[in-house]
C-alpha atoms as a PDB file:
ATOM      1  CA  UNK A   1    -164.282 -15.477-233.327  1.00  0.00           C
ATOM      2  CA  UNK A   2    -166.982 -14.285-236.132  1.00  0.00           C
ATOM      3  CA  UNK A   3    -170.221 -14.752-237.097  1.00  0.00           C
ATOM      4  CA  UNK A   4    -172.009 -17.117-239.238  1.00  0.00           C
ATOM      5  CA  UNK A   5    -175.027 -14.897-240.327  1.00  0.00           C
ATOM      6  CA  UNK A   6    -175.696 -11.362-241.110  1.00  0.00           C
ATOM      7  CA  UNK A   7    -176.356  -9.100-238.042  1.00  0.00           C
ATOM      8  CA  UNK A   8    -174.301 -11.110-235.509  1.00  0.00           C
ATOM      9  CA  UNK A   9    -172.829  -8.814-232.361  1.00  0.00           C
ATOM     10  CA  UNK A  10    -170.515 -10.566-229.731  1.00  0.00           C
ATOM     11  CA  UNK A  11    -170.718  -9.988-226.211  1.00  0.00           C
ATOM     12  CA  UNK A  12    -167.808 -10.881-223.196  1.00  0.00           C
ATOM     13  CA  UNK A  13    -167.378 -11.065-219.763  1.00  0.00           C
ATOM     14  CA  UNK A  14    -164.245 -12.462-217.166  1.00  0.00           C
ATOM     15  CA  UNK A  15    -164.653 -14.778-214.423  1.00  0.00           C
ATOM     16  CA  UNK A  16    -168.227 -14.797-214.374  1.00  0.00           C
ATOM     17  CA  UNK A  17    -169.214 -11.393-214.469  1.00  0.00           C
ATOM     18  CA  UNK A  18    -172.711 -11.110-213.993  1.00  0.00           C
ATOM     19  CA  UNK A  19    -173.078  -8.134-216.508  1.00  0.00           C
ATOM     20  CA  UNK A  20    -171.805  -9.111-220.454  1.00  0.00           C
ATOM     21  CA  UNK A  21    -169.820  -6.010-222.399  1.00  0.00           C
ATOM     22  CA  UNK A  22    -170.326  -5.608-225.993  1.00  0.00           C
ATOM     23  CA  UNK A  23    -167.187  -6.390-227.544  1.00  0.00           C
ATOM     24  CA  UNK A  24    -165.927  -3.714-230.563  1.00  0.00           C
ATOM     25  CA  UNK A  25    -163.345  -4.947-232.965  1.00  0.00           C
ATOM     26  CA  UNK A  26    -161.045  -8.044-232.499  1.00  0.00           C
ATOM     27  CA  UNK A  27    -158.546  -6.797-229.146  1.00  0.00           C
ATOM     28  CA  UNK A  28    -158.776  -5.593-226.079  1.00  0.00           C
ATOM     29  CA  UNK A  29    -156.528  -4.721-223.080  1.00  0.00           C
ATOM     30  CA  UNK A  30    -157.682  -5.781-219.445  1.00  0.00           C
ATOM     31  CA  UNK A  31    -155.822  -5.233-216.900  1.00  0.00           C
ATOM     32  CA  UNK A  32    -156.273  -7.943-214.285  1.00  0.00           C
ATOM     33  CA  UNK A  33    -154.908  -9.652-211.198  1.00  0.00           C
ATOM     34  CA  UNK A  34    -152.980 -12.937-210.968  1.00  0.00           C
ATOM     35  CA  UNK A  35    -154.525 -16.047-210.799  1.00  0.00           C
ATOM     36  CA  UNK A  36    -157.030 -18.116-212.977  1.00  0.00           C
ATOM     37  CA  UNK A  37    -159.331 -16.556-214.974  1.00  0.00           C
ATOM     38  CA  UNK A  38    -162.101 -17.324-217.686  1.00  0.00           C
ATOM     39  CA  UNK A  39    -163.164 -15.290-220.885  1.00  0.00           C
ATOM     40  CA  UNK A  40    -166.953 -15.945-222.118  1.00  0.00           C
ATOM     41  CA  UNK A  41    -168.070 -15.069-225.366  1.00  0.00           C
ATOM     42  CA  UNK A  42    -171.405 -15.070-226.772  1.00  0.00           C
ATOM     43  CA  UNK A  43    -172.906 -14.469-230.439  1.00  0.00           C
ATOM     44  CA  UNK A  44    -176.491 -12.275-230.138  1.00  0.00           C
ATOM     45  CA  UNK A  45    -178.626 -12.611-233.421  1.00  0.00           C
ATOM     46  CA  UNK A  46    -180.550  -9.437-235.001  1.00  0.00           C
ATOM     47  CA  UNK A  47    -183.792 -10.403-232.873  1.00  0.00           C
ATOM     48  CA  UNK A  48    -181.377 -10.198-229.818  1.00  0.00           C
ATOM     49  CA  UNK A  49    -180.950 -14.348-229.367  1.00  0.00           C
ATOM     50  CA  UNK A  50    -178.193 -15.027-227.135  1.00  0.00           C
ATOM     51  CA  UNK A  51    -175.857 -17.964-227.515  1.00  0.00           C
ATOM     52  CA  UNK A  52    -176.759 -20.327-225.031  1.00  0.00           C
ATOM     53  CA  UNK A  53    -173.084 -21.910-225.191  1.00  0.00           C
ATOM     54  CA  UNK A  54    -170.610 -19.110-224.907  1.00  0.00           C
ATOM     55  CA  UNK A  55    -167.201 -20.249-226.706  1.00  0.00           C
ATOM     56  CA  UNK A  56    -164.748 -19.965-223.078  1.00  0.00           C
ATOM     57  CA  UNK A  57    -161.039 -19.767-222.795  1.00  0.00           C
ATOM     58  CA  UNK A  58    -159.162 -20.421-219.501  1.00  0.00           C
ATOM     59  CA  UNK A  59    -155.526 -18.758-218.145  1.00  0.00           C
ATOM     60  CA  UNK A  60    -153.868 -18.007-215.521  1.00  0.00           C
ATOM     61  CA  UNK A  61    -151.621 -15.054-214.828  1.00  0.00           C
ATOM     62  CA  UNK A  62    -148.487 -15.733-212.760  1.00  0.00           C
ATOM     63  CA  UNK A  63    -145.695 -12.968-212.443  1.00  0.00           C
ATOM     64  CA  UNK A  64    -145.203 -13.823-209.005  1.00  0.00           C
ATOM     65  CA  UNK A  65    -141.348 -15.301-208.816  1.00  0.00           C
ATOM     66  CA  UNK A  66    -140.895 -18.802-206.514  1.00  0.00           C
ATOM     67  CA  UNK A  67    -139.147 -17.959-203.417  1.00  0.00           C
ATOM     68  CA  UNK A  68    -136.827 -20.497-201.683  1.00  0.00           C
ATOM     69  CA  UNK A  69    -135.268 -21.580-198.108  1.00  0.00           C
ATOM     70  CA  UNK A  70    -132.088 -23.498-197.295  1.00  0.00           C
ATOM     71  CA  UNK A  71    -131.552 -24.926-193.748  1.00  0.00           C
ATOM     72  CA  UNK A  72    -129.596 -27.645-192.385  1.00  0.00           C
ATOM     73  CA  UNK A  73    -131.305 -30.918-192.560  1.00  0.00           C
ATOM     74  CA  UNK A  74    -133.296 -31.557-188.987  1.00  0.00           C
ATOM     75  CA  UNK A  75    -130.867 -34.875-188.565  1.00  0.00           C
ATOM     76  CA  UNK A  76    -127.962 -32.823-189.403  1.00  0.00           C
ATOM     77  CA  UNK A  77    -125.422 -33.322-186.210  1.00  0.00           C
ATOM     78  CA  UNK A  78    -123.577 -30.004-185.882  1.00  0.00           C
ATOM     79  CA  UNK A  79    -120.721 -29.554-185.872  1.00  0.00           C
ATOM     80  CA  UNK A  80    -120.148 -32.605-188.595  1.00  0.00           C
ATOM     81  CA  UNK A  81    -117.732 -34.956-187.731  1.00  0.00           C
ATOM     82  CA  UNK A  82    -118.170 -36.975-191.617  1.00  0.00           C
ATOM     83  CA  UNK A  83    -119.557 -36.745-194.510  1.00  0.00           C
ATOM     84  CA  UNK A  84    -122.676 -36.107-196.104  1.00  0.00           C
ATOM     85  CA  UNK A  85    -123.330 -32.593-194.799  1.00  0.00           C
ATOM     86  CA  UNK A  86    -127.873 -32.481-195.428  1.00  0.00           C
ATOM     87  CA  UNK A  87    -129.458 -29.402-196.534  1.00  0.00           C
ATOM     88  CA  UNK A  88    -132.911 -28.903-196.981  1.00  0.00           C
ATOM     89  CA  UNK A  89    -134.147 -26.637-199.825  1.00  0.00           C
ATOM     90  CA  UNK A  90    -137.640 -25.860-199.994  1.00  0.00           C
ATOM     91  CA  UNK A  91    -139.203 -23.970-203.101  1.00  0.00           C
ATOM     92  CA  UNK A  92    -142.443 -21.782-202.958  1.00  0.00           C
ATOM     93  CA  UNK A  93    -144.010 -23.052-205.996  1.00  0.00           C
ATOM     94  CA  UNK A  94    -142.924 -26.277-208.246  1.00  0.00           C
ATOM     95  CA  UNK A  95    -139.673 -25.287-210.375  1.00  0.00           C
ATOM     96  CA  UNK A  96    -137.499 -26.485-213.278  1.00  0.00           C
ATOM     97  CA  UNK A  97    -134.103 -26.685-214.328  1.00  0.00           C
ATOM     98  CA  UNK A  98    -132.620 -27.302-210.866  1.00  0.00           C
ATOM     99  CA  UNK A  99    -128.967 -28.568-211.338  1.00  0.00           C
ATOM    100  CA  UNK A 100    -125.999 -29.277-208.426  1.00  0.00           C
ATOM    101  CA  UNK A 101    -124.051 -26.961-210.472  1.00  0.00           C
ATOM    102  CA  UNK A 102    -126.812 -23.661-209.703  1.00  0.00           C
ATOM    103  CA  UNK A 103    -126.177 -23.773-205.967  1.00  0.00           C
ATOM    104  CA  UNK A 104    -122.780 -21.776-203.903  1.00  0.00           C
ATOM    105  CA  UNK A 105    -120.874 -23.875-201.734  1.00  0.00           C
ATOM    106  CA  UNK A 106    -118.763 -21.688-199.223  1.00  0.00           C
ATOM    107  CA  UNK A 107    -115.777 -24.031-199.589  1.00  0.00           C
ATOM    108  CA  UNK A 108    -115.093 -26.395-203.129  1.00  0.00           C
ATOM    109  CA  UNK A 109    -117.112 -29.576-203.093  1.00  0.00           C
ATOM    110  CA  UNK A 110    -119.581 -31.929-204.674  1.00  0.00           C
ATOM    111  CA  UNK A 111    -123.182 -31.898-204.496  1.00  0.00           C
ATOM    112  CA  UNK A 112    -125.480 -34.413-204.812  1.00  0.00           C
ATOM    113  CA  UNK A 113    -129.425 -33.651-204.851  1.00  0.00           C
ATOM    114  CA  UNK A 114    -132.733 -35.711-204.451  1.00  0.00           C
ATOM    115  CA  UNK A 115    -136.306 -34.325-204.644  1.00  0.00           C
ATOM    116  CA  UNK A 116    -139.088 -35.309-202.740  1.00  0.00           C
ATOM    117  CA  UNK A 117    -142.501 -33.065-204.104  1.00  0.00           C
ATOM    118  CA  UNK A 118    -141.653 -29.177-204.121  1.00  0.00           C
ATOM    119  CA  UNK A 119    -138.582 -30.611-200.894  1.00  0.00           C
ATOM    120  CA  UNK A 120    -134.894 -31.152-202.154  1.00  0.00           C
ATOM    121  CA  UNK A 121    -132.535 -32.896-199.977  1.00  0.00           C
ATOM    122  CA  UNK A 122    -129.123 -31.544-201.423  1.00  0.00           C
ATOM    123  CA  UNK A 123    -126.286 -33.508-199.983  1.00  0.00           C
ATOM    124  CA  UNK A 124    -122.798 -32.491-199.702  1.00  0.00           C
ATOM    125  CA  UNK A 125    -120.592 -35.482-200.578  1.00  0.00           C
ATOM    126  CA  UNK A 126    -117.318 -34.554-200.548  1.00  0.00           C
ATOM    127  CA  UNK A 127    -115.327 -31.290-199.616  1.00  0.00           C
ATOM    128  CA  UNK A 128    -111.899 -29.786-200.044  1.00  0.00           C
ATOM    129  CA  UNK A 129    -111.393 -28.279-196.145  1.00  0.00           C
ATOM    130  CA  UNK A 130    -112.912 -28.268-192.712  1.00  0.00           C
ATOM    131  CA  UNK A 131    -114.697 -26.040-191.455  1.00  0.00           C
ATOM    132  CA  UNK A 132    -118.155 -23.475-192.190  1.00  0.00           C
ATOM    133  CA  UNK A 133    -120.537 -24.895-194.990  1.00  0.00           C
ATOM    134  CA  UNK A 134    -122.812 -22.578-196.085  1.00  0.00           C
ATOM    135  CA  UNK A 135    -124.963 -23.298-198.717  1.00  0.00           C
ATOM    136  CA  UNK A 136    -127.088 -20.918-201.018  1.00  0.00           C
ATOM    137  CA  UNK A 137    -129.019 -20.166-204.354  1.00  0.00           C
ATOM    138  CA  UNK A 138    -128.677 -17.288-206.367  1.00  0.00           C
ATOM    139  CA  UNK A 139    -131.619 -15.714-207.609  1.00  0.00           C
ATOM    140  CA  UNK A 140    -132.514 -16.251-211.434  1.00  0.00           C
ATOM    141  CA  UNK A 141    -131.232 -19.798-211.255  1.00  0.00           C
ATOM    142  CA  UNK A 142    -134.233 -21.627-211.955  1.00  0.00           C
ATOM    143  CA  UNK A 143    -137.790 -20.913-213.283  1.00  0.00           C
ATOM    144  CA  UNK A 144    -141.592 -21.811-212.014  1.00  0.00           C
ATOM    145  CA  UNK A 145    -143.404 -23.035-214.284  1.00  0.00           C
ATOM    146  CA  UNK A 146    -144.426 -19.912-215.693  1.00  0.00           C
ATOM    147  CA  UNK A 147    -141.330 -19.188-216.574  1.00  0.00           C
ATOM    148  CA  UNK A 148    -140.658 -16.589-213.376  1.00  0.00           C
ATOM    149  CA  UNK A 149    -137.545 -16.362-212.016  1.00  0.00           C
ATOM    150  CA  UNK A 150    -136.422 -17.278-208.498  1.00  0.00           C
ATOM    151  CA  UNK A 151    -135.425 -15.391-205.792  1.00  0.00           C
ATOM    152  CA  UNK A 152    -132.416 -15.487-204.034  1.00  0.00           C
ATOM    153  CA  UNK A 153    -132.558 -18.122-201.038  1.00  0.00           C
ATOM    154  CA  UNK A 154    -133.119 -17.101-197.635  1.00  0.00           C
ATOM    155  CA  UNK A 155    -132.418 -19.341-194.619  1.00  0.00           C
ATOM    156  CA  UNK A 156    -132.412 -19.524-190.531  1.00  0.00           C
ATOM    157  CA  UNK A 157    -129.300 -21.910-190.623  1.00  0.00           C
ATOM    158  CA  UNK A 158    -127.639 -23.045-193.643  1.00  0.00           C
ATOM    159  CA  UNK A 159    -124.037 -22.962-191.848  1.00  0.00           C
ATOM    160  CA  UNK A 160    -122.611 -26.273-190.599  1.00  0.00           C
ATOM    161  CA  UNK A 161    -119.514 -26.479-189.362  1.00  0.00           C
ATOM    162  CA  UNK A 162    -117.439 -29.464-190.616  1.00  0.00           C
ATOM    163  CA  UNK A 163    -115.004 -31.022-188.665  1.00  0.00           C
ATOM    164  CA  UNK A 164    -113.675 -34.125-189.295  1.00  0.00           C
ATOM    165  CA  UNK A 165    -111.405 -36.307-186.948  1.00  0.00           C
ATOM    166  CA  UNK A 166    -107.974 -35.795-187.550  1.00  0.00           C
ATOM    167  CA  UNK A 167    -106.218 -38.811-188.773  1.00  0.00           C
ATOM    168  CA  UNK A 168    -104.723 -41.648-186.362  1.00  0.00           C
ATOM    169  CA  UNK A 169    -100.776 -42.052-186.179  1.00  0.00           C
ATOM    170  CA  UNK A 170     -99.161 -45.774-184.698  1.00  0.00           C
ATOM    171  CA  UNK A 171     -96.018 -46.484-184.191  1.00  0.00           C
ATOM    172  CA  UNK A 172     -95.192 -50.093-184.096  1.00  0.00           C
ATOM    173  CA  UNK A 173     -91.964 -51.330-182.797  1.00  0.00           C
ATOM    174  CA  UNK A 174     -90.206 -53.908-184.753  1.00  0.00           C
ATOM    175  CA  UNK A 175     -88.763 -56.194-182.694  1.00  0.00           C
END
């Protein structure tokens, strides 16, 4: 900002302050708390004529990293007799750059994901063994969309066991 005529001052205030600081030079440093928040300038004239329409400039300040939970799926029969195994992963905040490839799988397998809102159903499709599935997400995977970093995932049960039938044998008799 600048003024348009001789013996222009600028005043500011955040979030609707009701008292307005005279502003000195072109920076300043506040120090304030997350969320939204609004800056208000205003030009005052030599006779001391305040702007009526203060220029305003909108932000928000987010440093606070999405958090996220992993539990088996309500409808999730344990132990698993078959395939898909259904986790439930539920972020904090809305996030970006989720990928099959960001999660740990306790045993080698293949993912396959869906998204419902901030809810991801992450399916297990196929696996290499029986046994415990645990799934999990590292923090620093993906990113809100401020660009924080998540956590790593916490859970109350993200083990399933899988078990799967073991195969039939017949023996026929040939006659």
């Amino acid at each position: 900002y600048g003024p348009t005529e001789a013996g222009i001052h600028f005043e500011r205030r955040i979030d609707g302050s009701p008292t307005w600081s005279t502003v000195s030079g072109n920076s300043e440093t506040l120090t304030l708390a997350e969320g939204t928040h609004v800056l208000e300038v205003r030009a005052i004239d030599a006779a001391g004529n305040a702007d009526l329409t203060p220029a305003t400039f909108a932000w928000t300040i987010d440093t606070t990293s999405p958090t996220v939970t992993i539990n088996q799926a309500s409808s999730q029969p344990d132990p698993a007799g078959s395939l898909p195994i259904a986790f439930l992963v539920t972020f904090s905040e809305p996030v970006a750059g989720l990928d099959a490839e960001d999660f740990t799988l306790s045993s080698s397998g293949q993912i396959a994901i869906t998204q419902t809102g901030s809810l991801y159903k992450v399916e297990i499709v196929s696996l290499a063994s029986s046994g415990q599935v645990i799934l999990s997400l590292a923090a620093g995977k993906v990113t809100d969309l401020a660009g924080n970093p998540n956590v790593a995932s916490t859970s109350t049960d993200n083990v399933v066991v899988y078990s799967p039938a073991p195969p039939e044998t017949t023996i026929e008799a040939v006659e």
